[in-house]
PDB file of C-alpha atoms in Angstrom:
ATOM      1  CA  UNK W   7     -27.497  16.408 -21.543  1.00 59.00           C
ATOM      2  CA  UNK W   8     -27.006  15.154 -18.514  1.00 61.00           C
ATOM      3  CA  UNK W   9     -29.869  12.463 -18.379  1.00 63.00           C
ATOM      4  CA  UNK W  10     -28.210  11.658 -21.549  1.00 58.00           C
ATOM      5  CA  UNK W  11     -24.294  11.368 -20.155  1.00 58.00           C
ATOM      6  CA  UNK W  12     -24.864  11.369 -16.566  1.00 61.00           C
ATOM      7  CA  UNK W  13     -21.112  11.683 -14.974  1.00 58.00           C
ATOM      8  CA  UNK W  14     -19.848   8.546 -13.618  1.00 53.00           C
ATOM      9  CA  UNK W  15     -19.518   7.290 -10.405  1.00 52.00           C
ATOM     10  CA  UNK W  16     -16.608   8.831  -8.434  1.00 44.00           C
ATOM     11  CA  UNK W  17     -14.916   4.754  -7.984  1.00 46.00           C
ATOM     12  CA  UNK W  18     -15.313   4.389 -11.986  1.00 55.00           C
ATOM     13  CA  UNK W  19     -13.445   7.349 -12.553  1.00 64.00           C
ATOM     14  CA  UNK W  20     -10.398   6.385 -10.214  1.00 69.00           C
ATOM     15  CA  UNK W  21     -10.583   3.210 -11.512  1.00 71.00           C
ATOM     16  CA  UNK W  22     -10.679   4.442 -15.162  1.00 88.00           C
ATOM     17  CA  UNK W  23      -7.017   4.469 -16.464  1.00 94.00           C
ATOM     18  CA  UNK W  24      -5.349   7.782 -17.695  1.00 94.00           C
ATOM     19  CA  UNK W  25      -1.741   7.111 -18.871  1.00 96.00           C
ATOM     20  CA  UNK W  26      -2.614   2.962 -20.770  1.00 97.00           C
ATOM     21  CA  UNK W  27      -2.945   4.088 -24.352  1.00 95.00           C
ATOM     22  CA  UNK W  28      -2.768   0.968 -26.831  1.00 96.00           C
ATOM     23  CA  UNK W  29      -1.158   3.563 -29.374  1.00 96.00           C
ATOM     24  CA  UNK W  30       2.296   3.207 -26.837  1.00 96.00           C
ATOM     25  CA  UNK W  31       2.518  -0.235 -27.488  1.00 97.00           C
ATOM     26  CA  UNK W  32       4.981  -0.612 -30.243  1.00 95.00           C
ATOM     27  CA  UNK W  33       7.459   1.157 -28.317  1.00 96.00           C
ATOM     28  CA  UNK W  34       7.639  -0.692 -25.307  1.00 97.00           C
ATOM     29  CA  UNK W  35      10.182   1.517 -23.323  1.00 96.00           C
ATOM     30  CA  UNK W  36       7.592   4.700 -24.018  1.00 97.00           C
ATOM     31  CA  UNK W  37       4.660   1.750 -23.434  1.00 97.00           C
ATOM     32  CA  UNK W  38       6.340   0.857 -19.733  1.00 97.00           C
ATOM     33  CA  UNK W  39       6.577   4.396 -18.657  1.00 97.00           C
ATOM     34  CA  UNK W  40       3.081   4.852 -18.929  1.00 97.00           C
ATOM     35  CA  UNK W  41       2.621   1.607 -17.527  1.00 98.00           C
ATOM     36  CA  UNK W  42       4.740   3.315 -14.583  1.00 97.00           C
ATOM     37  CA  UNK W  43       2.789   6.651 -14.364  1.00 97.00           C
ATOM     38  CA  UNK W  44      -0.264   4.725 -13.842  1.00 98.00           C
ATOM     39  CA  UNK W  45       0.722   2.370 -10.913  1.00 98.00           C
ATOM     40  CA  UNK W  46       2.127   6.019  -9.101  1.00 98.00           C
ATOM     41  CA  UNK W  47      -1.490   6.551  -9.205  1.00 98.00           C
ATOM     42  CA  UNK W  48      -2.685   3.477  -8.268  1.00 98.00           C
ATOM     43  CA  UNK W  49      -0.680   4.071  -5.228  1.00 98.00           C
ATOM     44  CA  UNK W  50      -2.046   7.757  -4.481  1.00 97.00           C
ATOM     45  CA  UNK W  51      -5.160   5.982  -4.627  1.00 97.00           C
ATOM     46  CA  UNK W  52      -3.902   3.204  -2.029  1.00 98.00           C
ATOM     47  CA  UNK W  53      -1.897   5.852  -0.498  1.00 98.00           C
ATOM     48  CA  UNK W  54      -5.726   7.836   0.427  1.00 98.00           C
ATOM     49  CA  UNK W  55      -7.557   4.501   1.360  1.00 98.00           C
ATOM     50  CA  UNK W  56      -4.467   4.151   3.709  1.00 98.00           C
ATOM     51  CA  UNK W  57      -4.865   7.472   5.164  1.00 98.00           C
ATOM     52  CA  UNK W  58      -8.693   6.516   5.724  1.00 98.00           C
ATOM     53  CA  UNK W  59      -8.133   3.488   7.829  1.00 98.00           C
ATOM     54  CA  UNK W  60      -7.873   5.738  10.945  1.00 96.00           C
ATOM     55  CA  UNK W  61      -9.376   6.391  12.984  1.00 96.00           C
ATOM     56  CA  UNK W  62     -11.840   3.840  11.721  1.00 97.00           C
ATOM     57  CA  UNK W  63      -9.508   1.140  12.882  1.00 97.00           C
ATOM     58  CA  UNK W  64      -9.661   1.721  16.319  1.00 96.00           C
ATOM     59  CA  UNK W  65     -13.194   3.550  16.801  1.00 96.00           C
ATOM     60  CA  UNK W  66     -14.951   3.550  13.365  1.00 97.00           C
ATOM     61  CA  UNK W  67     -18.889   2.229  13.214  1.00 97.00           C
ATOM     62  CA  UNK W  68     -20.224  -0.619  11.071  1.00 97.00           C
ATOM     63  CA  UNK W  69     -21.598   2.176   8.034  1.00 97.00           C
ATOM     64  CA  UNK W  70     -17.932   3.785   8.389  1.00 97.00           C
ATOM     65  CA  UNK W  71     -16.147   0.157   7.786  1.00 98.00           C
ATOM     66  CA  UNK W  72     -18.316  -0.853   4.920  1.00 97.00           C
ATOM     67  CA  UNK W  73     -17.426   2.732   3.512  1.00 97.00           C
ATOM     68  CA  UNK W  74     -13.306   1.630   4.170  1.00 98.00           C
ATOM     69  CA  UNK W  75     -14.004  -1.676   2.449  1.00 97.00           C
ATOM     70  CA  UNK W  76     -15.676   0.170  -0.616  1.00 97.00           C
ATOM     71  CA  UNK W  77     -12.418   1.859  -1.549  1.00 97.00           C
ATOM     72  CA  UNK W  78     -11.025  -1.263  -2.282  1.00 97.00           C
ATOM     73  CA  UNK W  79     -12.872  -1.641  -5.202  1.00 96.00           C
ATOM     74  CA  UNK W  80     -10.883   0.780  -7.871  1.00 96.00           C
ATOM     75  CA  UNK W  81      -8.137  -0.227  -6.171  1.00 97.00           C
ATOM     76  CA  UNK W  82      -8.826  -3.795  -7.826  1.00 97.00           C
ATOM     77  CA  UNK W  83     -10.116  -2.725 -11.045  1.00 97.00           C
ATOM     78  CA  UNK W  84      -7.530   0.009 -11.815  1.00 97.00           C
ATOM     79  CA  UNK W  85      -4.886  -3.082 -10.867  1.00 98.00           C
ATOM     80  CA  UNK W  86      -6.283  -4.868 -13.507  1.00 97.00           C
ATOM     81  CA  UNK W  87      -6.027  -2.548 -15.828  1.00 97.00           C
ATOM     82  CA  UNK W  88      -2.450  -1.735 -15.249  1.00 98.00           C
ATOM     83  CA  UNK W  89      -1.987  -6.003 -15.195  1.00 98.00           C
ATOM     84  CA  UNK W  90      -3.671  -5.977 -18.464  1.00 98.00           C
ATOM     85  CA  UNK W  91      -2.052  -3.754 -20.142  1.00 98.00           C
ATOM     86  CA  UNK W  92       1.688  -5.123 -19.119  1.00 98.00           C
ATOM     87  CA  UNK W  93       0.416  -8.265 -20.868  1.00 98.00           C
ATOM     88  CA  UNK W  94       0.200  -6.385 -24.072  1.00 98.00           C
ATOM     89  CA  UNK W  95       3.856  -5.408 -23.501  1.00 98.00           C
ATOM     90  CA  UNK W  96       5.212  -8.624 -22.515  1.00 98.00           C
ATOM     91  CA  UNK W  97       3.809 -10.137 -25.962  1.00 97.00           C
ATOM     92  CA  UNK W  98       6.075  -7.126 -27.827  1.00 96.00           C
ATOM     93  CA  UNK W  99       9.932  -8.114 -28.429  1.00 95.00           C
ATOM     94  CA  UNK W 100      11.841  -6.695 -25.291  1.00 97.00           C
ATOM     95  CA  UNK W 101      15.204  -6.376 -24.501  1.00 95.00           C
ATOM     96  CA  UNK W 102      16.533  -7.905 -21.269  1.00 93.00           C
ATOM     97  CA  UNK W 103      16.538  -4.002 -19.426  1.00 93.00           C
ATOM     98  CA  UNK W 104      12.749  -3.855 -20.738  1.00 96.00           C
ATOM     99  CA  UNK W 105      11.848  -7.444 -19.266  1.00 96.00           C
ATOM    100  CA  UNK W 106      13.699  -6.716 -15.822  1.00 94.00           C
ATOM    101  CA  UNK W 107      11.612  -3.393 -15.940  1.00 96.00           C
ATOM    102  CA  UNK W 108       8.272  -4.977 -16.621  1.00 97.00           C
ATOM    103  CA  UNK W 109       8.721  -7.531 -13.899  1.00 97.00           C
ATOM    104  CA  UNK W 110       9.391  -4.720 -11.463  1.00 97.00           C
ATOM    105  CA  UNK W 111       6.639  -2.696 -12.643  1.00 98.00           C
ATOM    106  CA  UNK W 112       4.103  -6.046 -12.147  1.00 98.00           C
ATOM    107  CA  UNK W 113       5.645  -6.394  -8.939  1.00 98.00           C
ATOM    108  CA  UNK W 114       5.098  -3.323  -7.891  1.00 98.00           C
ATOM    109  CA  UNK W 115       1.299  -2.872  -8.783  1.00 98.00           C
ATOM    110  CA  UNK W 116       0.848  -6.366  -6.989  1.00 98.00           C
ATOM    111  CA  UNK W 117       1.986  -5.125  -3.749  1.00 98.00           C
ATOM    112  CA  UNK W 118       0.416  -1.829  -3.728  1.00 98.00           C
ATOM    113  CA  UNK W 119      -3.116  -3.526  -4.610  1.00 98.00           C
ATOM    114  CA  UNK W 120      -2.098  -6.531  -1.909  1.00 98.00           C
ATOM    115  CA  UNK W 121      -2.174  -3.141   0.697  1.00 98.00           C
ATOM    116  CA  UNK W 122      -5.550  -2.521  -0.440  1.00 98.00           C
ATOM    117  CA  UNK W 123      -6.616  -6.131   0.331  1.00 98.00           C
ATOM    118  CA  UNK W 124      -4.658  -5.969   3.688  1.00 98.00           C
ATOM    119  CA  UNK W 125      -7.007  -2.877   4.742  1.00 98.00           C
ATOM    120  CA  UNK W 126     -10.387  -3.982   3.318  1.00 98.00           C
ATOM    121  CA  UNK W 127     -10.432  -7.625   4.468  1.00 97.00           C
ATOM    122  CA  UNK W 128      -7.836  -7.927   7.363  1.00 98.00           C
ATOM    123  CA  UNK W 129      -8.602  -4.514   8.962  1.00 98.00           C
ATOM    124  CA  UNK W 130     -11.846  -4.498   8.195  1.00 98.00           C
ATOM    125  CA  UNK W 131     -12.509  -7.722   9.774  1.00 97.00           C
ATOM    126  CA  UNK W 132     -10.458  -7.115  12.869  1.00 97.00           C
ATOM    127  CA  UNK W 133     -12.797  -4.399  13.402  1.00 97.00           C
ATOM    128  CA  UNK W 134     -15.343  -5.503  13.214  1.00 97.00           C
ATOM    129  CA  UNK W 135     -14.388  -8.129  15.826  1.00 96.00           C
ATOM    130  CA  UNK W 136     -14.011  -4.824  18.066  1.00 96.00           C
ATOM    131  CA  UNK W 137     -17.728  -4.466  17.388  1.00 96.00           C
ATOM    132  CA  UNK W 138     -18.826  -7.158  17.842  1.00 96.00           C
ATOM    133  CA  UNK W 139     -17.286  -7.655  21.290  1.00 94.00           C
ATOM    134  CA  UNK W 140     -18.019  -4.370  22.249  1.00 94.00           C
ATOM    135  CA  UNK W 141     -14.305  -3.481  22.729  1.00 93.00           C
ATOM    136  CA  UNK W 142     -13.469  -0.037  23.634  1.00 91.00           C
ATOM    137  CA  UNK W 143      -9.578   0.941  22.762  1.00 91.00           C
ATOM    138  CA  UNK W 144      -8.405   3.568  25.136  1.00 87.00           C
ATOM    139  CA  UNK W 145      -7.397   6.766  24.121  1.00 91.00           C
ATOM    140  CA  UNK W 146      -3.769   6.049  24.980  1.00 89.00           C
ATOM    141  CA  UNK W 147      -3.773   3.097  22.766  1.00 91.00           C
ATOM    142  CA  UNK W 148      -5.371   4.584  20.098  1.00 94.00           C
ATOM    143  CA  UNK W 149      -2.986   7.723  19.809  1.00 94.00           C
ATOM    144  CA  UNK W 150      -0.014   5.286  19.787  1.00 94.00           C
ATOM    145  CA  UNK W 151      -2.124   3.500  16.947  1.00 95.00           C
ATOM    146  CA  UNK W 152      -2.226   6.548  15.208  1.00 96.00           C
ATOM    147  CA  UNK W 153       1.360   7.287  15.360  1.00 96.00           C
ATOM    148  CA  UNK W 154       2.183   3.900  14.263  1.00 97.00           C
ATOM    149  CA  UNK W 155      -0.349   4.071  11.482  1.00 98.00           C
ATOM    150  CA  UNK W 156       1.414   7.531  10.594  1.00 97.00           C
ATOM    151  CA  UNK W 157       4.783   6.076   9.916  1.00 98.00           C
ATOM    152  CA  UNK W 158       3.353   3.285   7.337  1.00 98.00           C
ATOM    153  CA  UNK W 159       1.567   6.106   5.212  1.00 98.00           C
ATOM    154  CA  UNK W 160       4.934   8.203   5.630  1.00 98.00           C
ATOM    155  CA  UNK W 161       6.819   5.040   4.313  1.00 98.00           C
ATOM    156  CA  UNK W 162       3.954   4.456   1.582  1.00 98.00           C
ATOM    157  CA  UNK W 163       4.138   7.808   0.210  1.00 98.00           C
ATOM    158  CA  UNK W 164       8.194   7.812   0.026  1.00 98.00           C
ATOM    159  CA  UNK W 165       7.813   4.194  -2.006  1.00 98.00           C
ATOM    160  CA  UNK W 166       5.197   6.168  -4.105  1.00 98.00           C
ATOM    161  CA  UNK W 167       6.871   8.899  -4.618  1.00 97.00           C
ATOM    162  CA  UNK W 168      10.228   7.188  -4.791  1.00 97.00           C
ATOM    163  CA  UNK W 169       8.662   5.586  -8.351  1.00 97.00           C
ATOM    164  CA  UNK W 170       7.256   8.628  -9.407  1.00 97.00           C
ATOM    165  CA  UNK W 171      10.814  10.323  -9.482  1.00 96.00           C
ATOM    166  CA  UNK W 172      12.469   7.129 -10.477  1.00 95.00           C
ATOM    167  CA  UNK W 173      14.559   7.823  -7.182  1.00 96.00           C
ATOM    168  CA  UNK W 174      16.795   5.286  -5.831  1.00 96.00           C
ATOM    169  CA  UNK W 175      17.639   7.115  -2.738  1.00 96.00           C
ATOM    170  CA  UNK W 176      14.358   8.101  -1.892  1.00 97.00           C
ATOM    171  CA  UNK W 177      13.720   4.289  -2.138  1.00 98.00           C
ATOM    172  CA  UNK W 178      16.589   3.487  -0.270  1.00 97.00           C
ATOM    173  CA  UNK W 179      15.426   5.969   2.452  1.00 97.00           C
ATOM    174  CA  UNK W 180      11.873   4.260   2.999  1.00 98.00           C
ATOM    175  CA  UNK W 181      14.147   0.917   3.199  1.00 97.00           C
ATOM    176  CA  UNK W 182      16.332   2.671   6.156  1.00 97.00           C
ATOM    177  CA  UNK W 183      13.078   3.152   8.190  1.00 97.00           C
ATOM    178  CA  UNK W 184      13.031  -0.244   9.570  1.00 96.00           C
ATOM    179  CA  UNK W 185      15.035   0.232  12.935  1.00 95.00           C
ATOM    180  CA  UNK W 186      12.595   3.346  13.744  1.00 95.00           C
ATOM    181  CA  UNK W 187       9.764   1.865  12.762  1.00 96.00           C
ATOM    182  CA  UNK W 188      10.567  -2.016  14.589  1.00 95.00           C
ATOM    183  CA  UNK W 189      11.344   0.089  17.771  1.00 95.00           C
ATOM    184  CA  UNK W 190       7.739   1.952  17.951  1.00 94.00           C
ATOM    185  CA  UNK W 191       6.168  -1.625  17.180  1.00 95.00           C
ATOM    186  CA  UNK W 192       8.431  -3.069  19.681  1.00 94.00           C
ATOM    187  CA  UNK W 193       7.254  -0.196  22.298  1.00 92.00           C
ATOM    188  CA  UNK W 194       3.898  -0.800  21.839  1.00 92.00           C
ATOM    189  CA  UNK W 195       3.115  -4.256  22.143  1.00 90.00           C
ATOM    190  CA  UNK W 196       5.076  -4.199  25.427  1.00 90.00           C
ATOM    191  CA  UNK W 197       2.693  -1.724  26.153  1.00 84.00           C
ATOM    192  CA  UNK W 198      -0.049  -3.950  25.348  1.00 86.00           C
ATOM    193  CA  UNK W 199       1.461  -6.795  27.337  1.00 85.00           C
ATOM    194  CA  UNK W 200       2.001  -4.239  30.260  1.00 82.00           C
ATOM    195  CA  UNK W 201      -1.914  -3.541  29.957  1.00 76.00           C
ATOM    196  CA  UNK W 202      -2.723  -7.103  30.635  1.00 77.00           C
ATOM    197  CA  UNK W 203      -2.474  -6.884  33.840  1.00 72.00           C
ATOM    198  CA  UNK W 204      -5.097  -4.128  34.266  1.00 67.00           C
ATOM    199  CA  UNK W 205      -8.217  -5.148  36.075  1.00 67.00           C
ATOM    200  CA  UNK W 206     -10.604  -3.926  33.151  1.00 66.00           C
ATOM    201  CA  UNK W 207     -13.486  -5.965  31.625  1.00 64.00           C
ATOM    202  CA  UNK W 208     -13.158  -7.801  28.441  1.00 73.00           C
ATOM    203  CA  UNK W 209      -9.426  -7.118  28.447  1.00 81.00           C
ATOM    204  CA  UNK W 210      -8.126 -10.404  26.520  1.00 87.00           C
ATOM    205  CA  UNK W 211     -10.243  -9.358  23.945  1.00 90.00           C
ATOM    206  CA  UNK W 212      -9.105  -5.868  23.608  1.00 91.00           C
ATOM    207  CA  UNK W 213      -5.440  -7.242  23.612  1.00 91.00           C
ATOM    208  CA  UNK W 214      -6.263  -9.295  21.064  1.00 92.00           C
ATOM    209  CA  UNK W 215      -7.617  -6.662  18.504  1.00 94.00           C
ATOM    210  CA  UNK W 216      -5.447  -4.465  19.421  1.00 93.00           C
ATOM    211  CA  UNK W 217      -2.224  -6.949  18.622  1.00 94.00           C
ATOM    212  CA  UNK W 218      -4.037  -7.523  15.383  1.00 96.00           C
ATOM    213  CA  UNK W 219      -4.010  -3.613  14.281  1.00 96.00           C
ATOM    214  CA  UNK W 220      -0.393  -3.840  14.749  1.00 96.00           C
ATOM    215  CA  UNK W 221       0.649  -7.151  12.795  1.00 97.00           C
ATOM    216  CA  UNK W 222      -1.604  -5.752  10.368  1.00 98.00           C
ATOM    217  CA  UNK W 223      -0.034  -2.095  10.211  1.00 98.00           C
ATOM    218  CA  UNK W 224       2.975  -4.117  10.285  1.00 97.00           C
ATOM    219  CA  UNK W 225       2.415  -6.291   7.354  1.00 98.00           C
ATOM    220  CA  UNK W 226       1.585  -3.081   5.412  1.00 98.00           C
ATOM    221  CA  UNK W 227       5.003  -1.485   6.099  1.00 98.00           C
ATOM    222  CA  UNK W 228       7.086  -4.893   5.671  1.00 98.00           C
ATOM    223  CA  UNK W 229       4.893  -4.812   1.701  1.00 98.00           C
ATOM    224  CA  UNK W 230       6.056  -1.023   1.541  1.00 98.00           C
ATOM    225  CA  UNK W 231       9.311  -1.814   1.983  1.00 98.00           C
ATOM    226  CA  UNK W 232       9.276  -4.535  -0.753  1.00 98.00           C
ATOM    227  CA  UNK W 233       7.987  -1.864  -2.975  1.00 98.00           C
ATOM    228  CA  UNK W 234      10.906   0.492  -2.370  1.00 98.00           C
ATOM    229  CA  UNK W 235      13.081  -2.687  -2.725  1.00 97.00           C
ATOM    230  CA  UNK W 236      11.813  -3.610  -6.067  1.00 97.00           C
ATOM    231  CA  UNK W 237      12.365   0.127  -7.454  1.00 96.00           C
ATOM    232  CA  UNK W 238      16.126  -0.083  -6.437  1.00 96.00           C
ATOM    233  CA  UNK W 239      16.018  -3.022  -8.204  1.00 93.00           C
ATOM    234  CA  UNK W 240      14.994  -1.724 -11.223  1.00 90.00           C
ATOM    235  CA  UNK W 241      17.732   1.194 -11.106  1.00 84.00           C
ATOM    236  CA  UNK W 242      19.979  -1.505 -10.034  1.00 83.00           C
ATOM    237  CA  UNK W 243      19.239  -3.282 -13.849  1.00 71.00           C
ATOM    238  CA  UNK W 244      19.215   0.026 -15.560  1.00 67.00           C
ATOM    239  CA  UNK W 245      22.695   0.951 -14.278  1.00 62.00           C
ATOM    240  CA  UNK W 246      24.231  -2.029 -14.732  1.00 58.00           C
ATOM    241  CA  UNK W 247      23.624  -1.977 -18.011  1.00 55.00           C
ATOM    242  CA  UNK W 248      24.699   1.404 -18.810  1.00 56.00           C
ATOM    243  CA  UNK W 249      27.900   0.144 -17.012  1.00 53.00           C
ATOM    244  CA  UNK W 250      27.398   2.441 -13.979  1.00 49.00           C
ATOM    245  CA  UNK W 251      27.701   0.910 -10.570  1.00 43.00           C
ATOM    246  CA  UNK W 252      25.302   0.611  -7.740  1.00 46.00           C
ATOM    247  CA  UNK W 253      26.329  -0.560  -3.750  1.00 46.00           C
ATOM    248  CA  UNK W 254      24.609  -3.355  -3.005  1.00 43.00           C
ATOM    249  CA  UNK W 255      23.600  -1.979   0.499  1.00 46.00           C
ATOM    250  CA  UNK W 256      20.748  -0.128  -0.794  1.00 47.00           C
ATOM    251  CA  UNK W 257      18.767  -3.224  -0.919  1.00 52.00           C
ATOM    252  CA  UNK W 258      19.222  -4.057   2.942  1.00 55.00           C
TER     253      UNK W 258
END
């Protein structure tokens, strides 16, 4: 039986979709909330590749890189999937709530599979720049790496889990972390321009990846944050027209 159905590989199975059923279709609010269900998944699935990036961003080999990239992949097939299968409900007769919603909802699984493309080509490549130069990030770097790399997969899974709830706070609370989180990026590349000075080997280079880690964790957060934006959005349309009111503030 099992030469007969061997299992599938462990990326086809992410990748496959479990909530898109075709059958949903002609009732487009029921269709979008499956639609919705699946992109929280597609962002547990970002959410892990996320996770992975460290410490392989700062002291990862060529073999463990290549295995970072790889997790892009049903990252980008279970996006188009979910892309797909929004199509099918756009062609369906929608009300404006329904529209709004579907726009969010593309939005949404844009930005989460843009993080996986962030991580697989930017970070990926950065590293491999480390390699190839044979930089060596110091241990105090790379803990303050890790902290900063801690507080984008905090912010990630809040914005994930912020959609799975359908929680507008929650959303609103990833939003709030800017100031924290543009203070510990602020801290550290003064560190790195402190470090400049050091009489080390190599050490433009090292500044150099090490500045691009942090734009790059940076750009990550700043797409996080659009993704909590977009759900308050989405609340924002629902309320209104249910008549119920929403402060504006929420989408500072």
């Amino acid at each position: 039986v099992e030469w007969l159905v061997p299992d599938r590989a462990l990326e086809d199975t992410a990748a496959a979709p479990r909530f898109l059923d075709d059958n949903l279709l002609d009732t487009p609010s029921i269709a979008l909330d499956a639609a919705r269900r699946e992109i929280v998944r597609l962002g547990g699935i970002v959410h892990q590749m996320l996770r992975a990036a460290m410490p392989v961003a700062t002291s990862g080999t060529r073999l463990q890189l290549g295995e970072l990239q790889a997790l892009d992949r049903p990252i980008d097939a279970s996006h188009r999937e979910i892309i797909g299968y929004l199509r099918k409900v756009s062609l369906h007769d929608l009300s404006t709530r329904q529209s709004n919603r579907l726009m969010g909802l593309i939005r949404i699984a844009n930005d989460l599979e843009h993080i996986g493309d962030q991580i697989a080509t930017n970070l990926v490549t950065s590293s491999r720049k480390r390699l190839d130069e044979n930089v060596m990030i110091s241990s105090r770097t790379a803990k303050a790496m890790a902290n900063l790399h801690g507080r984008v997969a905090e912010a990630l899974q809040g914005a994930v889990g912020a959609l799975e709830r359908e929680d507008e706070h929650a959303a609103a609370q990833v939003r709030a972390m800017k100031k924290d989180f543009g203070e510990i990026v602020e801290e550290l590349a003064l560190h790195e321009v402190s470090r400049l000075k050091a009489d080390e080997p190599e050490r433009i280079m090292t500044y150099a990846r090490e500045m691009e880690l942090i734009e790059i964790f940076d750009d990550i957060f700043k797409t996080t944050r659009r993704i909590a934006r977009t759900q308050i959005a989405i609340g924002q349309a629902t309320a209104s027209e249910n008549g119920e009111f929403t402060t504006e503030t929420e989408l500072a």
